[in-house]
XYZ file of C-alpha atoms in Angstrom:
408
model
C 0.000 0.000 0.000
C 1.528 3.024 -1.312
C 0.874 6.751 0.606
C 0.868 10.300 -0.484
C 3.336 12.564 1.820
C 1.779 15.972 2.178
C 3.846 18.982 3.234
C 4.387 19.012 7.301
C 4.265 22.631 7.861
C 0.359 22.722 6.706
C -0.753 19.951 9.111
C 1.188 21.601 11.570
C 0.224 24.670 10.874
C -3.695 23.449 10.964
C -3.068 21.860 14.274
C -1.851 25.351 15.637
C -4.820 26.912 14.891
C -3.551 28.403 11.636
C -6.534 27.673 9.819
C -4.443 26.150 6.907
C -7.069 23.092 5.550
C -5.727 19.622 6.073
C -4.901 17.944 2.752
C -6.596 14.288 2.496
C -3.973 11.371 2.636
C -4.349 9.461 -0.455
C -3.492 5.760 -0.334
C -3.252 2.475 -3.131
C -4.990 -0.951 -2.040
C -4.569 -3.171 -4.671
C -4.788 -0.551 -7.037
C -7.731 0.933 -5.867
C -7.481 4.544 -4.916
C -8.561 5.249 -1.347
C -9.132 9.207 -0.630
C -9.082 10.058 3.082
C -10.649 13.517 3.810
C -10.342 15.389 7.180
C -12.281 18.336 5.569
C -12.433 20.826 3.077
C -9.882 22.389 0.746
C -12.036 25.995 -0.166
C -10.177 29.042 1.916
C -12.690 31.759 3.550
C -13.378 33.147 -0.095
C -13.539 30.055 -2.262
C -16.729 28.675 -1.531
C -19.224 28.014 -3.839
C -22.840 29.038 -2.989
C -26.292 29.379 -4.583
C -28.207 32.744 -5.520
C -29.775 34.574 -3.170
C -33.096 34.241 -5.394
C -34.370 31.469 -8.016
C -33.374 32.329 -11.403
C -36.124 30.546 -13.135
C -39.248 29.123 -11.421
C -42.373 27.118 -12.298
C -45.483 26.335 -10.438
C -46.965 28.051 -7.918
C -50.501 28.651 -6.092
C -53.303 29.845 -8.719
C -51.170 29.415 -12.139
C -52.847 27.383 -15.203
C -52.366 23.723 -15.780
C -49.292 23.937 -18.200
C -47.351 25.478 -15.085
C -48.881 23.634 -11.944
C -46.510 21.020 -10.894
C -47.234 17.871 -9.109
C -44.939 15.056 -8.467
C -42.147 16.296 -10.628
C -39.720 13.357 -10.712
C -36.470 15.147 -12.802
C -35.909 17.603 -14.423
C -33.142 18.771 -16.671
C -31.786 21.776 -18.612
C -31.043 21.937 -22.336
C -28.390 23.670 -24.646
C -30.546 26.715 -25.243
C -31.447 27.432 -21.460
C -34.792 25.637 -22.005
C -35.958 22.999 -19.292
C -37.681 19.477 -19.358
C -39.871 18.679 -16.440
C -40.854 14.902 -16.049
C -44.187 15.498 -14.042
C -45.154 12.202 -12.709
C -48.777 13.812 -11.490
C -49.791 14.059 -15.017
C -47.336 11.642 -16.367
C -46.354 13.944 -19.133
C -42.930 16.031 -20.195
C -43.173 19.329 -20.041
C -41.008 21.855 -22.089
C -40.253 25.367 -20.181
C -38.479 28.413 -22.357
C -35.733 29.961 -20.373
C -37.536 32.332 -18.591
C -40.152 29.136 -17.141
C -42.556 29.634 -19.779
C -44.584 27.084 -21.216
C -43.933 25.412 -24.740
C -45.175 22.358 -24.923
C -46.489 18.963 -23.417
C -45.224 15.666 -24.371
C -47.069 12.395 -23.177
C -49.711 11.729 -20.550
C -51.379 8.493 -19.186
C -51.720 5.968 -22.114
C -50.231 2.636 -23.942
C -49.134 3.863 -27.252
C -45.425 4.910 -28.017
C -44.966 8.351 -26.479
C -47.205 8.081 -23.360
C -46.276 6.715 -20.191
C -47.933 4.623 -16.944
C -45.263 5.280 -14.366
C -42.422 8.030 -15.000
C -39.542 6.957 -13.005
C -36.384 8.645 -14.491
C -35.424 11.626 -16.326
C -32.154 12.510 -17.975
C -29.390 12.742 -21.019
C -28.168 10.157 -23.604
C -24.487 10.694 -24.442
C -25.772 12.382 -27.332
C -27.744 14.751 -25.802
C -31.072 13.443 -26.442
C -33.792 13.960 -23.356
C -34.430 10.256 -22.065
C -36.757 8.993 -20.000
C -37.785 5.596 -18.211
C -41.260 4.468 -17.543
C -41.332 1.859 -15.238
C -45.484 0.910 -15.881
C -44.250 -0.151 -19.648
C -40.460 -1.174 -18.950
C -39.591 1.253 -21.728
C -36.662 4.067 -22.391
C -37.873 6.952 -24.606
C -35.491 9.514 -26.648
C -36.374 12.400 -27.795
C -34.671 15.259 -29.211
C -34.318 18.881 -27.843
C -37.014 19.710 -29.409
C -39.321 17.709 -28.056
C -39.873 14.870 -31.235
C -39.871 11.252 -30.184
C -36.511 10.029 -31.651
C -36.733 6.017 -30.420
C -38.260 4.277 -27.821
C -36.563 0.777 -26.153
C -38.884 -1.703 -24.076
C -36.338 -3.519 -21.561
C -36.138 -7.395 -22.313
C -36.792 -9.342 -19.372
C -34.767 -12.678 -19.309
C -34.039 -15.044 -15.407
C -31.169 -13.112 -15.108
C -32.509 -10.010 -13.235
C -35.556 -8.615 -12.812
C -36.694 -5.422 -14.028
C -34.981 -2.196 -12.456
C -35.329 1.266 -13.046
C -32.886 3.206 -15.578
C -30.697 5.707 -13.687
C -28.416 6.585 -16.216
C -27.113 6.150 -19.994
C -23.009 5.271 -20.696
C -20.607 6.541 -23.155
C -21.702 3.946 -25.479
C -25.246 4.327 -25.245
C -25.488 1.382 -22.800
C -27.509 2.133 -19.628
C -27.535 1.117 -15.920
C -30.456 -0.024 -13.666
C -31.359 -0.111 -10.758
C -33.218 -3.188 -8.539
C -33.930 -2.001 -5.365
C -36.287 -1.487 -2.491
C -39.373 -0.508 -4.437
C -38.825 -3.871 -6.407
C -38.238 -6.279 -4.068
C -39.848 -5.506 -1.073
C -43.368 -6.314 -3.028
C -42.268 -9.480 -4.892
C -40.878 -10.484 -1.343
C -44.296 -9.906 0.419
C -46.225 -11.796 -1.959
C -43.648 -14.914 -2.154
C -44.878 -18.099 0.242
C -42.128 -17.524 3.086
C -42.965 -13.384 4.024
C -40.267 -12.290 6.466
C -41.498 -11.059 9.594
C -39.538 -8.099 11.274
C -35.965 -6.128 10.044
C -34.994 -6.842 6.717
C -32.266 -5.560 4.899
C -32.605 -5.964 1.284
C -30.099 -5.889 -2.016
C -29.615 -3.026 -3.906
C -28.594 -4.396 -7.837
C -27.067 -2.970 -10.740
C -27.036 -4.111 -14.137
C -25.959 -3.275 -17.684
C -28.380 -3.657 -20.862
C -27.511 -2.997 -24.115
C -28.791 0.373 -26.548
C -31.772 -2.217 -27.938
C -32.765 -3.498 -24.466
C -30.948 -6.798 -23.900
C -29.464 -7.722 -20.566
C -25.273 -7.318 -20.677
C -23.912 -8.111 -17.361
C -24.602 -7.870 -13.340
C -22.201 -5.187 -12.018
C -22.899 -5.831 -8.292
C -25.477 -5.891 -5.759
C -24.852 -3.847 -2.138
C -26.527 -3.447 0.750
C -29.494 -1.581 0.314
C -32.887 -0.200 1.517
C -33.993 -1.169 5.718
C -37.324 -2.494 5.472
C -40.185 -3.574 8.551
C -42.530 -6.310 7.165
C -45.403 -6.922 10.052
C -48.516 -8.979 9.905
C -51.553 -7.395 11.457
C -54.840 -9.342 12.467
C -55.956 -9.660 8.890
C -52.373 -11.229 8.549
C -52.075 -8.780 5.920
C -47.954 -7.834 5.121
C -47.442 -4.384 6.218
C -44.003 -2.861 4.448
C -42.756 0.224 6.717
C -39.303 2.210 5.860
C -37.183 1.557 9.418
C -37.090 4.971 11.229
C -33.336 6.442 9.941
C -32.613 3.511 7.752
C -30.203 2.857 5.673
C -29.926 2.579 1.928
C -27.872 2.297 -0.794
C -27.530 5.664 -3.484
C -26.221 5.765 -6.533
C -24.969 8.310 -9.211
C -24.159 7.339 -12.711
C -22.174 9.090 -14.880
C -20.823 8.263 -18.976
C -18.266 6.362 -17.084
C -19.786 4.273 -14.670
C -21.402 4.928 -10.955
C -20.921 5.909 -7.370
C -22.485 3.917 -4.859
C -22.750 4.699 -1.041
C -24.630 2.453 1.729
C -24.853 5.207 4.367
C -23.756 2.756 7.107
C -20.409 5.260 7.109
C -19.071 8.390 5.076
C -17.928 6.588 2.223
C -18.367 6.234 -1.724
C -17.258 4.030 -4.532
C -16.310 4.725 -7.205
C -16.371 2.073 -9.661
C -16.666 1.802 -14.358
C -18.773 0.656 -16.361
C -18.238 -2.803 -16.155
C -18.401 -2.360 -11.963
C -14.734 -2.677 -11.394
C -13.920 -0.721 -8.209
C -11.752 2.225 -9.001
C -11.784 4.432 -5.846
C -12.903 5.034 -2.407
C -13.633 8.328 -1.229
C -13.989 8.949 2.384
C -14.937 11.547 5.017
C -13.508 11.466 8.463
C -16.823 12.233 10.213
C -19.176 10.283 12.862
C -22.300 9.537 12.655
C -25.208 11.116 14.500
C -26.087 9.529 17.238
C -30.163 8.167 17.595
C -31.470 9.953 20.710
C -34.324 9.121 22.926
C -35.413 12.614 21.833
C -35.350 11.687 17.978
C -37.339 8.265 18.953
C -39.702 10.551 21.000
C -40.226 12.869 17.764
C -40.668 9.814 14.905
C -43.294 8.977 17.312
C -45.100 11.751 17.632
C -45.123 12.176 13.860
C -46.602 8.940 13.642
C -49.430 9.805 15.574
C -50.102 13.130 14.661
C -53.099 11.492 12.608
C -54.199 8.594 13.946
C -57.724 7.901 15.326
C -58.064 7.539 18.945
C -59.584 4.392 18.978
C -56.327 3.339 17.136
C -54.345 5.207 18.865
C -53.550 2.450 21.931
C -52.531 -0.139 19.283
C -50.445 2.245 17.039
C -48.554 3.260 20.530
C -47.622 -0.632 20.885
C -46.447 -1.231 17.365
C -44.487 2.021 16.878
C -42.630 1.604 20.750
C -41.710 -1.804 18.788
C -39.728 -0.097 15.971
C -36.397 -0.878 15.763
C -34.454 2.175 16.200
C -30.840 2.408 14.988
C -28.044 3.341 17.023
C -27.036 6.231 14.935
C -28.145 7.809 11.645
C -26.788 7.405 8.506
C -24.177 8.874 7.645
C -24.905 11.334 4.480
C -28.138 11.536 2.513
C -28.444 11.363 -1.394
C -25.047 12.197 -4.271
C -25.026 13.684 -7.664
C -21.965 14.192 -9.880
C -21.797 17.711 -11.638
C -20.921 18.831 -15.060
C -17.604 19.022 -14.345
C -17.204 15.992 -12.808
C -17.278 16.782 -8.892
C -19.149 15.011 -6.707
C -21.985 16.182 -4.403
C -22.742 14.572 -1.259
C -25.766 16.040 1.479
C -25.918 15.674 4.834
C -28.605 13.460 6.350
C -31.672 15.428 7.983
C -33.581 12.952 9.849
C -36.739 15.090 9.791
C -36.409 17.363 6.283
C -35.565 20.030 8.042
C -33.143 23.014 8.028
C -31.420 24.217 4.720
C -29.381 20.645 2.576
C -25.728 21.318 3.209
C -23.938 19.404 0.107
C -20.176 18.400 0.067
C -18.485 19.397 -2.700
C -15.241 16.529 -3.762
C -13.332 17.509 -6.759
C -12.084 15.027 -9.604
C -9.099 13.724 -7.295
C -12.253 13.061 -4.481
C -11.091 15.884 -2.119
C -12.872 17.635 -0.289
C -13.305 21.194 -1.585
C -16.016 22.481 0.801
C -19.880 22.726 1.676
C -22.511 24.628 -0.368
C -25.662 24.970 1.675
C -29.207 24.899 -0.717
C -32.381 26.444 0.700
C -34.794 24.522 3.091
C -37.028 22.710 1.115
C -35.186 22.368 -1.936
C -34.067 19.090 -3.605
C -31.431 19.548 -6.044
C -31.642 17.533 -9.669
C -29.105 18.780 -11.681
C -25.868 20.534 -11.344
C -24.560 22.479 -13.763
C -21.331 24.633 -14.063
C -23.207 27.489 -13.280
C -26.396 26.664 -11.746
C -28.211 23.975 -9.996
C -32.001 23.088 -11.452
C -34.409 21.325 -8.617
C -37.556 20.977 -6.939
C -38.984 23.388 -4.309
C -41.776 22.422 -1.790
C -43.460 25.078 0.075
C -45.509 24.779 3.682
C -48.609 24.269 1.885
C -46.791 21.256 0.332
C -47.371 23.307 -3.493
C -44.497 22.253 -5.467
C -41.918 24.443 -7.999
C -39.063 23.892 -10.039
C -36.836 26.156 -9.503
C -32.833 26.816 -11.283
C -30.762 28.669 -8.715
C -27.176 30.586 -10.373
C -24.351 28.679 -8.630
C -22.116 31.643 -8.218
C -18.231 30.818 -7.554
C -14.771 32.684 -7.110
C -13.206 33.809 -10.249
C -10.618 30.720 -10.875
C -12.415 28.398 -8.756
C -13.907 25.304 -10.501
């Protein structure tokens, strides 16, 4: 195992108190990259941040039905500015001019080429075509910029995985899936041996080919914490465990990222699932109080009906609480490359705080988003997401990500 030797004098002169950062000690294992990071790299004046105000927004309380929003599932931004919304409450793409306005809808409920059942994905082919995945008809669409339907791809299903969800296109027009807790945790309910109690399912990942046909198995990790329970109509119950667990992914024209949350730490591995890297942040995770059990419960009970309420207590004093939380919430990887890891917030709330880790994985810094904000897409100069207000109305909204002059 080889080492990187960073200068002395700026550890020592971060353990005086200097405020010099602390450069990450980088490491081979079998020639897989391992990237320690005991923070970030950004001085006082280098960090990155979002405007004060949304650039662009759609939606809103009171607007027509071209601009309401409702269940917007991805979005993306094209060469001219424009932007795709993948609205999953109408199941239709919606095309936005620069300034938010409406130009056209694509789709809607149906069965015929061009309408979908169940939107689940929304992005870019290598060639810059806007695809999307439909999950209800196992099918990728392509269409072009401009909004005509350029080729549509139903998945072949064969024994050697079942069907996933598309979470991104490769270099060669190849593109990964996804099998995880929303596919399994139904199949498993309804086989003849239901588990009863914590389970802990897979998270898969697979290649298919441009015309649909399976290519290869690039891994399976730990994935989603599930609760399956049998009430008196022995009915399986599914429940998310409070602060669980659960594998995320990324995928880029070069392959994917894949964290399990059970500690600061990503891999980075190609297209054919090869690990690559390992990037890691020296940070503990959040301890599960009494007074975070106390406040899931709560929650839990806001709504239920008194004479429920007795039996609800039982199960939910039952739940199997983690010792700690995990230990960062969802990643993206930006134009440029860098990737983008948030903070876990146990209840939503508070404004996302994002790592920033450059093409080397070091730590640059933090960029904090606005409460309430989910980000989707991160350009080199902005980052394109959905906004939910108190009243639970939904927006898109493209922030400017403003940074240094020289600082990419």
């Amino acid at each position: 195992m080889k080492t990187s030797i960073f200068p002395l004098s700026l550890v020592l002169l971060a353990a005086c108190g200097g405020g010099a950062p602390i450069p990450p000690t980088v490491t081979d294992s079998a020639g897989v990259t391992i990237v320690e990071n005991q923070g970030g790299q950004w001085g006082r004046a280098e960090g990155w941040r979002l405007s004060p105000d949304p650039e662009v927004e759609i939606g809103g309380h009171g607007v027509d039905s071209v601009q309401n929003i409702s269940r917007a599932i991805g979005a993306v931004r094209l060469d001219d500015g424009s932007i795709v919304v993948a609205n999953a409450g109408s199941q239709d793409l919606r095309w936005y001019d620069p300034a938010g306005q409406h130009i056209r809808t694509i789709g809607g409920r149906g069965v015929g080429t061009g309408h979908f059942a169940s939107l689940d994905w929304l992005g870019f082919s290598t060639t810059g075509l806007v695809a999307t995945f439909d999950f209800g008809r196992l099918r990728l669409s392509l269409f072009t910029q401009q909004g005509e339907l350029e080729e549509a791809i139903s998945l072949v299903i064969t024994f050697q995985m079942d069907p996933g969800t598309v979470r991104g296109i490769l270099s060669d027009s190849s593109y990964l899936l996804i099998r995880d807790a929303r596919h399994w945790a139904q199949s498993m309910s309804r086989a003849g041996s239901t588990p009863e109690g914590l389970v802990r399912g897979p998270a898969s990942v697979a290649r298919y080919s441009p015309d649909g046909l399976f290519v290869a198995d690039l891994g399976t990790f730990v994935g989603a914490e599930r609760i399956f329970s049998k009430g008196r109509s022995r009915i399986v119950r599914i429940s998310a465990r409070p602060f669980g667990r659960d594998a995320v992914f990324a995928v880029t024209a070069d392959g994917f990222y894949v964290g399990t949350q059970d500690r600061y730490e990503i891999e980075v591995r190609d297209a054919d699932g090869v690990l690559q890297a390992i990037v890691r942040l020296e940070r503990s995770n959040t301890p599960v109080t009494q007074r975070h059990r106390d406040r899931y419960i709560r929650g839990r009970l806001a709504n239920v009906h008194e004479r429920e309420r007795a039996e609800r207590e039982r199960e939910l004093a039952q739940l199997p609480f983690p010792d700690s939380m995990p230990a960062h919430g969802p990643i993206l990887v930006d134009a440029a490359g860098n990737l983008w890891v948030a903070d876990y917030r146990p209840f939503g709330e508070g404004d996302p705080v994002w790592s920033v880790f450059d093409t080397e994985h070091r730590m640059l810094g933090t960029v904090t988003m606005p409460e309430g904000f989910a980000a989707y897409e991160i350009g080199a100069d902005y980052v394109l997401g959905s906004f939910t207000d108190d009243q639970r109305t939904q927006y898109i909204r493209l922030y400017g990500l403003e940074k240094p002059q020289g600082i990419e």
